[in-house]
Backbone as JSON, one array per atom type, in Angstrom:
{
  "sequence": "XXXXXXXXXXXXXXXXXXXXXXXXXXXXXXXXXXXXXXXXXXXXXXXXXXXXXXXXXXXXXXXXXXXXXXXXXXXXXXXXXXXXXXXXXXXXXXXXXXXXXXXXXXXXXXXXXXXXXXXXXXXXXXXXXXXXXXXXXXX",
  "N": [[6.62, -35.95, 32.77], [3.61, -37.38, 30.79], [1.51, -39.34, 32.71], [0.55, -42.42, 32.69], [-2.35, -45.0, 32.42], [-3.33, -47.98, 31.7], [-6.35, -49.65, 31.11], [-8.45, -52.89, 30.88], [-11.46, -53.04, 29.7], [-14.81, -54.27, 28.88], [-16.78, -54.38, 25.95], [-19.85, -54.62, 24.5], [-19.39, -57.18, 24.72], [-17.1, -57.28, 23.53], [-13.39, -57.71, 24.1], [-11.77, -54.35, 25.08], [-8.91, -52.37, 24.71], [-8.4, -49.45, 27.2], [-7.3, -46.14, 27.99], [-5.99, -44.17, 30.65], [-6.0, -40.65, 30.71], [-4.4, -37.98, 32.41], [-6.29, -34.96, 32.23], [-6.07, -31.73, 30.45], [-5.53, -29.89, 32.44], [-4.34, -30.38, 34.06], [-1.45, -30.53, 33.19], [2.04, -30.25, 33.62], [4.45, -27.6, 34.1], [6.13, -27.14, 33.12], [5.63, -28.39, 30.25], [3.33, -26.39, 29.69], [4.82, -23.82, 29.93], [6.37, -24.76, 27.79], [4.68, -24.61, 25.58], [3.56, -22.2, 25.39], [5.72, -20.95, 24.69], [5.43, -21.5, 22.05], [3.38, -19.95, 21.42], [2.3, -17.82, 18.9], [3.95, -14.68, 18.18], [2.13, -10.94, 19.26], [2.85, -9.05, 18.94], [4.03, -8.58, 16.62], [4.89, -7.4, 13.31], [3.03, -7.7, 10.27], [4.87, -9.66, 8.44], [4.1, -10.04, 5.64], [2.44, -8.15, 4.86], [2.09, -5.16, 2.28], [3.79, -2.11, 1.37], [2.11, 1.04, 2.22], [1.52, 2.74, -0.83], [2.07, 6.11, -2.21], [1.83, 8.97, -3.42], [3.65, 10.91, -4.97], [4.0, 13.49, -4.43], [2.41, 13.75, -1.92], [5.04, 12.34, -0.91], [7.27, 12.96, -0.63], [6.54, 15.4, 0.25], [5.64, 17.56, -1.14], [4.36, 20.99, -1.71], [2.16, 21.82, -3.95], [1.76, 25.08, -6.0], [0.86, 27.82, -7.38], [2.97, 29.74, -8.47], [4.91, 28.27, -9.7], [5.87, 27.28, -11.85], [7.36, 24.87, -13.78], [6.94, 23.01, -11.93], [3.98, 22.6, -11.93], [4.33, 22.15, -14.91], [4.72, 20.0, -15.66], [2.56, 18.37, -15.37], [0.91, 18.43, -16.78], [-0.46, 17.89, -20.59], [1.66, 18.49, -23.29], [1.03, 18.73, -25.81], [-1.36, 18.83, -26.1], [-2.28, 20.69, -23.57], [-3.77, 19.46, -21.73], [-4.35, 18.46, -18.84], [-3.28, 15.94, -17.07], [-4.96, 12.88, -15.94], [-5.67, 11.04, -12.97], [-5.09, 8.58, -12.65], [-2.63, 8.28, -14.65], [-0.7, 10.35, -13.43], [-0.43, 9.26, -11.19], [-1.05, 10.13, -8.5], [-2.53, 10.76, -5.44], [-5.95, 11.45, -4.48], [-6.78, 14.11, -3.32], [-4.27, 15.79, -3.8], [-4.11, 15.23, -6.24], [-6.44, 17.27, -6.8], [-5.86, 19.53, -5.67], [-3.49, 20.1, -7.0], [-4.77, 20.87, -10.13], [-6.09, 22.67, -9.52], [-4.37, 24.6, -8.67], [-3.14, 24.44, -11.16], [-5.07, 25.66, -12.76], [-5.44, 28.28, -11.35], [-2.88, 29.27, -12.13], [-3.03, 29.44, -14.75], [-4.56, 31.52, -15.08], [-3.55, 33.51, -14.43], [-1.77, 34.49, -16.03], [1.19, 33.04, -15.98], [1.43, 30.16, -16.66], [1.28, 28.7, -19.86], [-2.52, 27.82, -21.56], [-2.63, 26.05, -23.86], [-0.62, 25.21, -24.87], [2.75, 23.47, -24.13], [5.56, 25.29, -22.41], [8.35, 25.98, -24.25], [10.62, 25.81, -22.38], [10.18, 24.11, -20.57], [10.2, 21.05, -21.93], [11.99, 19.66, -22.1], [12.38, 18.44, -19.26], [12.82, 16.13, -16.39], [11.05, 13.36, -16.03], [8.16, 12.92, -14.15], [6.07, 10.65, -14.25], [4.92, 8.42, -16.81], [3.16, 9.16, -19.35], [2.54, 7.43, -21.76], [2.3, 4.87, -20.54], [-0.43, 4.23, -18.32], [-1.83, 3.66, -15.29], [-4.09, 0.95, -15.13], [-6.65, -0.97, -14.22], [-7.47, -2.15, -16.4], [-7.33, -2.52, -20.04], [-7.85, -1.04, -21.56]],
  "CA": [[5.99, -36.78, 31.76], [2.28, -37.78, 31.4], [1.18, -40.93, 33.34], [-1.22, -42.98, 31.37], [-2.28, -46.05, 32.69], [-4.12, -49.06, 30.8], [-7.21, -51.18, 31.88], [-8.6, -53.9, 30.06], [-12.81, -53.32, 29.51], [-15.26, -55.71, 28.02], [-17.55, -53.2, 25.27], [-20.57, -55.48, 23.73], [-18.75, -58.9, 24.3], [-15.54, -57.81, 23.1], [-12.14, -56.81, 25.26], [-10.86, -53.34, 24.58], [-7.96, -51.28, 26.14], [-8.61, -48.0, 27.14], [-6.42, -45.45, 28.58], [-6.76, -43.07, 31.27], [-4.76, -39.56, 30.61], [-4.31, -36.85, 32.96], [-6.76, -33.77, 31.93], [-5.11, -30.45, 30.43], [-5.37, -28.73, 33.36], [-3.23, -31.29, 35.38], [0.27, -30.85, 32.89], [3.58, -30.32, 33.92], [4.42, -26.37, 34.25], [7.57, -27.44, 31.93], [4.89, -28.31, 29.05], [2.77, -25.45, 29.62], [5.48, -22.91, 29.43], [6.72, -25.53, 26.31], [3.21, -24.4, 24.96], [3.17, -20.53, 25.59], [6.59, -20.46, 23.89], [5.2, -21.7, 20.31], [2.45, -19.21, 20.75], [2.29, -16.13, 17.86], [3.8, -13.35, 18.74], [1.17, -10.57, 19.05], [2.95, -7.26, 18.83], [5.11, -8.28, 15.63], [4.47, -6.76, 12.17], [2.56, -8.9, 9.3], [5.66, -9.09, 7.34], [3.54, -10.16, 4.11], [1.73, -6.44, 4.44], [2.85, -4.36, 1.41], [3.77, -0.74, 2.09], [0.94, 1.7, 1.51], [1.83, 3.63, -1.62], [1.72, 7.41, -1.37], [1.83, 9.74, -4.45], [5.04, 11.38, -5.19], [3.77, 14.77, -3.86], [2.73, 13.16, -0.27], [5.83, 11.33, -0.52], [8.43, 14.08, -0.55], [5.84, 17.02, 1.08], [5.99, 19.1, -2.12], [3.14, 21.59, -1.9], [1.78, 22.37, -5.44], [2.12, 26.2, -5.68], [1.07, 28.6, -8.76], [3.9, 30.09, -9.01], [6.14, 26.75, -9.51], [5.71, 26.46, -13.25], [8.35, 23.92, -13.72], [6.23, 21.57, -11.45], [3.0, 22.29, -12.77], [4.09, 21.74, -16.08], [4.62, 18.13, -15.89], [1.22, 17.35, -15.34], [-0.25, 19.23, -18.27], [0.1, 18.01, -21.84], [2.75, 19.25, -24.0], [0.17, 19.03, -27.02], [-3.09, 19.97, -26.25], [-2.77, 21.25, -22.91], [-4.76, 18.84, -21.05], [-4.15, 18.15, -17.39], [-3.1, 14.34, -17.22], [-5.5, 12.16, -14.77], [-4.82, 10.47, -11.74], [-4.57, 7.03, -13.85], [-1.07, 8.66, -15.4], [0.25, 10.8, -12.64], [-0.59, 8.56, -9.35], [-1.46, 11.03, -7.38], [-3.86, 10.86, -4.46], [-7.07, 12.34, -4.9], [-6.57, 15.84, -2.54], [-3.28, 16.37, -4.36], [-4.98, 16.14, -7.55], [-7.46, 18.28, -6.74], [-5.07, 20.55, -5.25], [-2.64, 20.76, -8.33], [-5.84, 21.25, -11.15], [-6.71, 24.21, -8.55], [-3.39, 25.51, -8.96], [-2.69, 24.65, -12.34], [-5.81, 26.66, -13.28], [-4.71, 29.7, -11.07], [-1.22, 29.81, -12.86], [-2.98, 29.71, -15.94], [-5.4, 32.65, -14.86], [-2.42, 34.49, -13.55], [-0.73, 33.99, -16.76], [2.17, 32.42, -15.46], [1.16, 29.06, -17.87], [0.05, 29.22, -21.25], [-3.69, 27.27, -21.75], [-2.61, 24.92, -24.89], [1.3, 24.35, -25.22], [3.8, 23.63, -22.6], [6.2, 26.01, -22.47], [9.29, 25.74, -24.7], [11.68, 25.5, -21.98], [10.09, 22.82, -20.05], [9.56, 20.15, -22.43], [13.17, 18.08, -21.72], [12.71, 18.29, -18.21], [13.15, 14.59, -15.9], [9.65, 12.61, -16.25], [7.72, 11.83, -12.94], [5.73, 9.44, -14.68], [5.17, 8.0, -18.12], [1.93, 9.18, -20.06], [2.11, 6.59, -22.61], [1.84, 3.61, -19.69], [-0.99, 4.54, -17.39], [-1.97, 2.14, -14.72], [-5.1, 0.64, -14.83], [-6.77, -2.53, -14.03], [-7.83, -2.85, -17.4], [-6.37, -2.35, -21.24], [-8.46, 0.34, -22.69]],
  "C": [[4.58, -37.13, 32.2], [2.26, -39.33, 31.61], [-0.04, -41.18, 32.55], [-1.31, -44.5, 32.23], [-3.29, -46.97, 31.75], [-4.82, -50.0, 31.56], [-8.14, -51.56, 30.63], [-10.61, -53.29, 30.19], [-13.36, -53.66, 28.73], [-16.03, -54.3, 27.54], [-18.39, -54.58, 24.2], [-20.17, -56.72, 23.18], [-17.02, -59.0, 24.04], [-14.25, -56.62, 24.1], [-11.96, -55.57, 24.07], [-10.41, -52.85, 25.59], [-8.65, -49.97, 25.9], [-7.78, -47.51, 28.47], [-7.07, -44.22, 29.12], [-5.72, -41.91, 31.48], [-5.53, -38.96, 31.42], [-5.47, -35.58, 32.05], [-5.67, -32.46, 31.38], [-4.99, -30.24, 31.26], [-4.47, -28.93, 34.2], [-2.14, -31.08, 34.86], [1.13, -30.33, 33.52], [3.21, -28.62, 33.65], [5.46, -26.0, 33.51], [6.48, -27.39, 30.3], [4.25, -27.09, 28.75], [4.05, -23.75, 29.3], [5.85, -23.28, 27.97], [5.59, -24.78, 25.06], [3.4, -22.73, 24.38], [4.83, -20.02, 24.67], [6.2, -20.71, 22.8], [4.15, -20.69, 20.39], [2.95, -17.61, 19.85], [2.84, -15.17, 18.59], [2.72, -11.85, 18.33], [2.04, -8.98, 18.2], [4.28, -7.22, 17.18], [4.17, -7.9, 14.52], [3.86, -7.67, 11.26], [3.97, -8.79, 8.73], [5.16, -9.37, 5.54], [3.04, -9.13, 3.99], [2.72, -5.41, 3.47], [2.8, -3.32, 1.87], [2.96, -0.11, 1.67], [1.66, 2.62, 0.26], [1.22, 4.95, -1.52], [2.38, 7.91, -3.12], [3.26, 10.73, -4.52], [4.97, 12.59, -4.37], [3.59, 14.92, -2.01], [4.35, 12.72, -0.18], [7.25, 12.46, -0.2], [7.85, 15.62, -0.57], [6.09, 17.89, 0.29], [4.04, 19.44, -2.12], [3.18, 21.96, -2.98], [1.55, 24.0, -4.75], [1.82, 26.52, -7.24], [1.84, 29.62, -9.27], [5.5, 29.26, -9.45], [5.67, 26.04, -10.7], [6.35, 25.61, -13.94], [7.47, 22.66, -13.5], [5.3, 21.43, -12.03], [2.81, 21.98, -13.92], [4.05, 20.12, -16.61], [3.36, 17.47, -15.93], [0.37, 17.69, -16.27], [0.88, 18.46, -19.84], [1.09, 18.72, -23.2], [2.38, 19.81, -25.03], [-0.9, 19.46, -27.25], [-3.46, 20.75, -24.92], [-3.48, 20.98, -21.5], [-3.93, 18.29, -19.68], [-4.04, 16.33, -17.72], [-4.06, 13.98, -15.77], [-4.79, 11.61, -13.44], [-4.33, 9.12, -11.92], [-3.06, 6.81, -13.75], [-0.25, 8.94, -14.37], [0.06, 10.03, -11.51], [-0.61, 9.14, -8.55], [-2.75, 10.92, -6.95], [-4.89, 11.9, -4.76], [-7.2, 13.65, -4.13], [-5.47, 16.44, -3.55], [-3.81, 16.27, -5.8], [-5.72, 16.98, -7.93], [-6.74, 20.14, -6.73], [-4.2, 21.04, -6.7], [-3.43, 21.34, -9.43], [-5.77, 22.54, -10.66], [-5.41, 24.86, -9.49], [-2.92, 25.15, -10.14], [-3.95, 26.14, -13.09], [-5.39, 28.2, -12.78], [-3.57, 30.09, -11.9], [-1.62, 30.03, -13.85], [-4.06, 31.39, -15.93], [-4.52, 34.06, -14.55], [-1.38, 34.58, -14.58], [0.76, 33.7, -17.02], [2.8, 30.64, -16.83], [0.26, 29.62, -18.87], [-1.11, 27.91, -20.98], [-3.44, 25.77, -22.63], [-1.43, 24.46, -24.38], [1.74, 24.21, -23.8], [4.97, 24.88, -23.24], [7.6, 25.37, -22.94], [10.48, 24.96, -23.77], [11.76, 24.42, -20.85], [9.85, 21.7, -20.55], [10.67, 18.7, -22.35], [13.18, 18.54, -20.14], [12.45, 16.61, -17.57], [11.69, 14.67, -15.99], [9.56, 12.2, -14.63], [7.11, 11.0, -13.04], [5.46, 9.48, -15.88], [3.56, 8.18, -18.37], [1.4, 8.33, -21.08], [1.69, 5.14, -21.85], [1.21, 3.88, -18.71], [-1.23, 3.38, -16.87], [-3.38, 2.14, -14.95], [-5.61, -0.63, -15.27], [-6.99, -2.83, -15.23], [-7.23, -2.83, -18.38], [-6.98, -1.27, -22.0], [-8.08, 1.9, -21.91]]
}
């Protein structure tokens, strides 16, 4: 425990106590460990840090390929043709780059048609929703 002691001094006429504590440097080796146990641990994780999001294509290592007209068709319009953005599909900007590439090869290679999607991919499972794109804003 800290020792404190109390002496009486006069300050411009009038008594006051004042107390004389021990310095940090003097405590107990009980407090000081007391101390070093409430400190942060350094090497733990934030746990408020959200996980980085990763594009479906990073996320399950599918290489876009122009001969994998199935895949490429999802990202092209059903109606006019048009390659969907990165807005719609959430894909990282290499893998977008990368799939355009190879959507254009497949279509050069005529593998894909230019306008339509192809009849027999048009009920296939949705990787994301073209009518709800993300973006910060409303337009």
């Amino acid at each position: 425990m800290r020792e404190t002691s109390r002496s009486l001094a006069t300050l411009g006429g009038g008594e006051v106590w004042r107390s004389t504590v021990e310095p940090q440097s003097e405590l107990d080796e009980e407090i000081q460990k007391a101390r070093m146990k409430d400190m942060p641990v350094e090497d733990m994780k934030n746990p408020f840090e959200r996980e980085k999001a990763q594009c479906i294509l990073c996320q399950y290592k599918i290489v876009p390929d122009y001969k994998n007209v199935k895949l490429l068709s999802q990202f092209v319009s059903p109606y006019t043709g048009q390659i969907y953005g990165r807005h719609i599909t959430r894909l990282c900007a290499a893998q977008q780059a990368r799939l355009e590439k190879e959507i254009f090869k497949s279509q050069s290679a005529g593998f894909m048609p230019y306008y339509f999607k192809d009849v027999a991919y048009v009920k296939d499972p949705k990787l994301f929703d073209p009518d709800r794109p993300i973006r910060p804003h409303r337009f």
